[in-house]
Amino acid sequence: MKRAATLSALVCVLAVTAAAPAAPQGGGHHQRPGTTSLLDSVPKKGVLRVCTTGDYAPFTRLDADGGHSGIDIKMAGDLAKSLDAKPKFVATTWADLVNDLKAGRCDIAMGGVSITLPRARSVYFSEPTRTDGKTPIVRCADKEKYGAGAIKDIDRPGTTVIVNPGGTNEQFAREHIKQATIKVHPENTTIFQEIIDKRADVMMTDASETRYQAKLHPELCSLHPDKPFTFSEKAYALPRGDEPFKEYVDQFVHLATHDGTYKAYEAEWMS
């Protein structure tokens, strides 16, 4: 009788186990219990808070009237509209961008943000918007001094390489420049004027920015923007752990980069 009762109890346990939903495969991470996704809270508030530096045209620029413009500013407006919200731009710097997002000062960071592994340890990244890479920009009058524009042609005594602090440009320069002088300039909006005015010689930044600045300043020439030193991708930084919001922004970016929307915004600034 005891054995029969034990078997009967075991059958009941197995039946309950079989009826229970299977655990998600692959260690899938979902929204934490008790928390509200930005996918739900942003439409309720009617505001999408966007961290942006405002100093990185063609992606983000703080205009004289206090407004913002740029490729990713347009994308921010579209994203907010799709969530029945309006964008609210929150000022940040490249050094503070990740920490501002982690601290909840904004819902998303946009404006030419490059995907890096150190950043990816702290935040999520959306599907990429474009590929890019570091390349030099110099005075056109001095273009021949740098030959093929290789690192060895730039990293020489007497050459001043200028960088903006806290981002991937400074990181790249400090990793590769050993003989030339590195000059840190705090204002990314005026950094290219330093080259024009001969207070610096070279800046190595994303090819997209060198193309835009060469168009804006005919005195400047971008060296090999089609063959940059590095490979990188730009995307939007998102709070880590908010899976529904990430999935939504991924879909938003995927559609915009395949239906011509993003290309049209790029053409306004870079063609």
Short mmCIF file of C-alpha atoms in Angstrom, two decimals:
data_model
loop_
_atom_site.label_atom_id
_atom_site.label_comp_id
_atom_site.label_asym_id
_atom_site.label_seq_id
_atom_site.Cartn_x
_atom_site.Cartn_y
_atom_site.Cartn_z
CA MET A 1 0.00 0.00 0.00
CA LYS A 2 2.81 2.37 0.91
CA ARG A 3 4.51 1.68 -2.43
CA ALA A 4 1.26 2.23 -4.31
CA ALA A 5 0.68 5.48 -2.47
CA THR A 6 4.23 6.64 -3.23
CA LEU A 7 3.87 5.89 -6.93
CA SER A 8 0.53 7.63 -7.00
CA ALA A 9 2.09 10.73 -5.42
CA LEU A 10 5.00 10.64 -7.91
CA VAL A 11 2.59 10.46 -10.86
CA CYS A 12 0.81 13.55 -9.54
CA VAL A 13 4.11 15.43 -9.23
CA LEU A 14 5.17 14.51 -12.77
CA ALA A 15 1.80 15.53 -14.13
CA VAL A 16 2.07 18.94 -12.49
CA THR A 17 5.67 19.33 -13.75
CA ALA A 18 4.71 18.41 -17.30
CA ALA A 19 1.86 20.91 -17.27
CA ALA A 20 4.09 23.75 -16.02
CA PRO A 21 5.44 26.18 -18.67
CA ALA A 22 8.96 25.44 -19.86
CA ALA A 23 11.74 27.75 -18.69
CA PRO A 24 12.99 30.10 -21.41
CA GLN A 25 15.92 28.71 -23.37
CA GLY A 26 19.31 30.41 -23.66
CA GLY A 27 19.05 32.30 -20.36
CA GLY A 28 16.71 34.90 -21.88
CA HIS A 29 16.55 38.12 -19.85
CA HIS A 30 13.17 39.78 -19.53
CA GLN A 31 11.85 42.89 -17.83
CA ARG A 32 12.40 42.64 -14.09
CA PRO A 33 9.26 41.92 -12.05
CA GLY A 34 7.82 45.02 -10.44
CA THR A 35 9.43 47.46 -12.89
CA THR A 36 7.78 49.38 -15.70
CA SER A 37 9.33 49.44 -19.14
CA LEU A 38 9.99 52.76 -20.81
CA LEU A 39 7.89 51.36 -23.63
CA ASP A 40 4.92 51.89 -21.30
CA SER A 41 6.03 54.85 -19.15
CA VAL A 42 7.17 57.17 -21.98
CA PRO A 43 3.74 57.25 -23.70
CA LYS A 44 2.06 57.82 -20.33
CA LYS A 45 4.33 60.78 -19.53
CA GLY A 46 4.30 62.06 -23.09
CA VAL A 47 8.04 62.81 -22.92
CA LEU A 48 11.11 60.95 -24.21
CA ARG A 49 14.22 62.24 -22.43
CA VAL A 50 17.18 62.13 -24.81
CA CYS A 51 20.76 62.57 -23.60
CA THR A 52 22.82 64.25 -26.31
CA THR A 53 26.10 66.17 -26.34
CA GLY A 54 25.06 68.77 -28.92
CA ASP A 55 28.65 69.04 -30.16
CA TYR A 56 28.90 66.36 -32.80
CA ALA A 57 27.50 67.47 -36.14
CA PRO A 58 26.19 65.96 -38.35
CA PHE A 59 24.53 63.81 -35.68
CA THR A 60 23.78 66.31 -32.91
CA ARG A 61 24.28 70.08 -32.76
CA LEU A 62 23.22 72.67 -30.23
CA ASP A 63 22.10 75.67 -32.27
CA ALA A 64 22.46 79.34 -31.38
CA ASP A 65 18.76 79.60 -30.51
CA GLY A 66 19.07 76.81 -27.94
CA GLY A 67 17.42 74.21 -30.14
CA HIS A 68 18.99 71.04 -31.48
CA SER A 69 19.55 69.77 -34.99
CA GLY A 70 21.25 66.84 -36.69
CA ILE A 71 20.61 63.39 -38.09
CA ASP A 72 20.00 61.75 -34.73
CA ILE A 73 17.98 64.71 -33.49
CA LYS A 74 15.56 64.05 -36.35
CA MET A 75 15.55 60.37 -35.44
CA ALA A 76 14.84 61.27 -31.81
CA GLY A 77 11.83 63.28 -32.90
CA ASP A 78 10.53 60.37 -34.95
CA LEU A 79 11.09 57.91 -32.11
CA ALA A 80 9.28 60.15 -29.64
CA LYS A 81 6.38 60.64 -32.04
CA SER A 82 6.05 56.88 -32.52
CA LEU A 83 5.64 56.64 -28.73
CA ASP A 84 3.03 59.43 -28.59
CA ALA A 85 5.58 61.65 -26.88
CA LYS A 86 7.75 64.69 -27.46
CA PRO A 87 11.56 64.66 -27.21
CA LYS A 88 13.22 66.49 -24.33
CA PHE A 89 16.94 66.90 -24.91
CA VAL A 90 19.17 66.52 -21.86
CA ALA A 91 22.67 68.01 -22.07
CA THR A 92 25.54 65.61 -21.43
CA THR A 93 29.21 65.20 -22.32
CA TRP A 94 31.08 62.27 -23.83
CA ALA A 95 32.71 61.59 -20.48
CA ASP A 96 29.35 61.58 -18.65
CA LEU A 97 27.02 60.09 -21.25
CA VAL A 98 26.99 56.50 -19.97
CA ASN A 99 26.73 57.53 -16.30
CA ASP A 100 23.88 59.95 -17.05
CA LEU A 101 21.96 57.16 -18.76
CA LYS A 102 22.68 54.68 -15.95
CA ALA A 103 21.57 57.23 -13.36
CA GLY A 104 18.21 57.64 -15.09
CA ARG A 105 18.72 61.25 -16.12
CA CYS A 106 17.48 60.28 -19.57
CA ASP A 107 15.70 57.41 -21.32
CA ILE A 108 18.06 57.05 -24.29
CA ALA A 109 21.34 58.55 -25.51
CA MET A 110 21.51 59.66 -29.15
CA GLY A 111 23.92 61.65 -31.29
CA GLY A 112 26.65 59.68 -33.05
CA VAL A 113 27.30 57.31 -30.14
CA SER A 114 29.82 54.61 -31.06
CA ILE A 115 29.39 51.07 -29.79
CA THR A 116 32.31 50.08 -27.58
CA LEU A 117 32.75 47.09 -25.33
CA PRO A 118 33.41 49.21 -22.20
CA ARG A 119 30.16 51.10 -22.83
CA ALA A 120 28.33 47.84 -23.57
CA ARG A 121 29.19 46.63 -20.06
CA SER A 122 27.00 49.41 -18.65
CA VAL A 123 24.26 50.04 -21.23
CA TYR A 124 22.40 48.31 -24.01
CA PHE A 125 22.88 49.37 -27.62
CA SER A 126 20.22 49.39 -30.29
CA GLU A 127 20.61 47.91 -33.72
CA PRO A 128 23.34 49.98 -35.46
CA THR A 129 22.39 52.97 -37.58
CA ARG A 130 25.61 53.05 -39.64
CA THR A 131 29.21 51.85 -39.82
CA ASP A 132 32.11 54.24 -39.30
CA GLY A 133 35.77 54.41 -38.31
CA LYS A 134 38.57 56.78 -37.33
CA THR A 135 40.28 58.73 -40.10
CA PRO A 136 42.41 61.91 -40.17
CA ILE A 137 41.37 65.40 -41.18
CA VAL A 138 44.07 67.99 -41.95
CA ARG A 139 44.57 71.33 -43.67
CA CYS A 140 44.31 70.77 -47.41
CA ALA A 141 47.41 72.94 -47.90
CA ASP A 142 49.41 70.43 -45.83
CA LYS A 143 47.81 67.28 -47.20
CA GLU A 144 50.96 66.11 -48.99
CA LYS A 145 52.93 66.17 -45.72
CA TYR A 146 51.02 63.14 -44.52
CA GLY A 147 51.59 60.91 -47.53
CA ALA A 148 49.09 58.05 -47.48
CA GLY A 149 47.73 59.28 -44.18
CA ALA A 150 48.97 56.28 -42.21
CA ILE A 151 49.57 56.49 -38.47
CA LYS A 152 53.34 56.53 -39.07
CA ASP A 153 52.90 59.56 -41.35
CA ILE A 154 51.06 61.41 -38.59
CA ASP A 155 52.90 60.25 -35.48
CA ARG A 156 56.01 62.38 -35.87
CA PRO A 157 57.70 65.00 -33.70
CA GLY A 158 56.48 68.46 -34.59
CA THR A 159 52.92 67.32 -35.41
CA THR A 160 50.09 68.29 -33.06
CA VAL A 161 47.13 65.92 -32.91
CA ILE A 162 44.08 67.51 -31.35
CA VAL A 163 41.38 65.57 -29.48
CA ASN A 164 38.15 66.24 -27.65
CA PRO A 165 38.16 64.78 -24.14
CA GLY A 166 36.38 61.72 -22.82
CA GLY A 167 35.37 59.88 -25.96
CA THR A 168 36.67 57.39 -28.49
CA ASN A 169 38.71 60.04 -30.36
CA GLU A 170 40.92 60.69 -27.34
CA GLN A 171 41.15 56.97 -26.62
CA PHE A 172 42.27 56.21 -30.18
CA ALA A 173 44.87 58.99 -30.18
CA ARG A 174 46.39 57.96 -26.86
CA GLU A 175 46.63 54.35 -28.01
CA HIS A 176 48.42 55.17 -31.27
CA ILE A 177 50.22 58.50 -30.94
CA LYS A 178 53.62 58.19 -29.23
CA GLN A 179 55.83 60.85 -30.85
CA ALA A 180 53.48 63.62 -31.98
CA THR A 181 52.00 66.02 -29.43
CA ILE A 182 48.46 65.38 -28.24
CA LYS A 183 46.48 68.52 -27.49
CA VAL A 184 43.15 68.29 -25.65
CA HIS A 185 40.56 70.86 -26.70
CA PRO A 186 37.42 70.98 -24.53
CA GLU A 187 35.02 72.36 -27.14
CA ASN A 188 34.17 69.95 -29.93
CA THR A 189 32.22 72.66 -31.73
CA THR A 190 35.38 74.77 -32.22
CA ILE A 191 38.00 72.06 -32.46
CA PHE A 192 38.27 72.14 -36.24
CA GLN A 193 38.95 75.88 -36.21
CA GLU A 194 42.08 75.04 -34.21
CA ILE A 195 43.38 73.14 -37.26
CA ILE A 196 42.38 75.90 -39.67
CA ASP A 197 44.16 78.49 -37.50
CA LYS A 198 47.28 76.27 -37.28
CA ARG A 199 47.09 75.73 -33.53
CA ALA A 200 46.85 72.01 -34.32
CA ASP A 201 47.58 69.90 -37.38
CA VAL A 202 45.50 66.74 -37.35
CA MET A 203 42.36 65.36 -35.81
CA MET A 204 41.44 61.69 -36.04
CA THR A 205 37.71 61.24 -35.71
CA ASP A 206 34.90 59.33 -37.36
CA ALA A 207 34.92 59.40 -41.15
CA SER A 208 31.34 60.70 -41.16
CA GLU A 209 32.39 63.75 -39.14
CA THR A 210 35.45 64.42 -41.32
CA ARG A 211 33.27 64.37 -44.43
CA TYR A 212 30.85 66.83 -42.88
CA GLN A 213 33.59 69.16 -41.61
CA ALA A 214 35.41 69.10 -44.97
CA LYS A 215 32.15 70.13 -46.61
CA LEU A 216 31.64 72.87 -44.00
CA HIS A 217 35.27 74.09 -44.15
CA PRO A 218 36.85 73.94 -47.64
CA GLU A 219 40.27 74.51 -45.99
CA LEU A 220 40.09 71.02 -44.49
CA CYS A 221 40.57 67.68 -46.23
CA SER A 222 39.53 64.25 -44.99
CA LEU A 223 42.17 61.58 -45.60
CA HIS A 224 40.95 58.17 -46.82
CA PRO A 225 37.43 58.33 -45.28
CA ASP A 226 36.47 55.28 -47.35
CA LYS A 227 39.26 53.27 -45.69
CA PRO A 228 39.33 54.33 -42.02
CA PHE A 229 41.83 52.99 -39.50
CA THR A 230 39.14 51.26 -37.49
CA PHE A 231 35.73 49.65 -37.79
CA SER A 232 32.95 50.90 -35.58
CA GLU A 233 29.19 51.16 -35.54
CA LYS A 234 26.93 53.91 -34.31
CA ALA A 235 23.79 53.17 -32.38
CA TYR A 236 21.57 54.46 -29.60
CA ALA A 237 22.43 53.70 -25.96
CA LEU A 238 19.62 52.34 -23.80
CA PRO A 239 19.15 51.44 -20.13
CA ARG A 240 20.42 47.95 -19.43
CA GLY A 241 17.71 45.45 -18.49
CA ASP A 242 14.74 47.10 -20.23
CA GLU A 243 14.16 44.40 -22.86
CA PRO A 244 10.77 45.60 -24.20
CA PHE A 245 12.12 49.11 -24.82
CA LYS A 246 15.27 47.77 -26.49
CA GLU A 247 13.23 45.52 -28.77
CA TYR A 248 11.03 48.46 -29.76
CA VAL A 249 13.97 50.78 -30.49
CA ASP A 250 15.66 47.98 -32.47
CA GLN A 251 12.56 47.68 -34.64
CA PHE A 252 12.34 51.46 -35.02
CA VAL A 253 15.98 51.66 -36.18
CA HIS A 254 15.61 48.66 -38.48
CA LEU A 255 12.66 50.24 -40.28
CA ALA A 256 14.26 53.71 -40.50
CA THR A 257 17.52 52.34 -41.93
CA HIS A 258 15.71 50.23 -44.53
CA ASP A 259 12.84 52.47 -45.68
CA GLY A 260 15.02 55.44 -46.67
CA THR A 261 14.29 57.61 -43.62
CA TYR A 262 17.79 57.55 -42.15
CA LYS A 263 19.46 57.94 -45.55
CA ALA A 264 17.33 61.03 -46.24
CA TYR A 265 18.43 62.61 -42.96
CA GLU A 266 22.07 61.81 -43.75
CA ALA A 267 21.74 63.36 -47.21
CA GLU A 268 20.57 66.67 -45.67
CA TRP A 269 23.87 66.95 -43.80
CA MET A 270 26.47 65.00 -45.70
CA SER A 271 25.68 65.22 -49.42
#
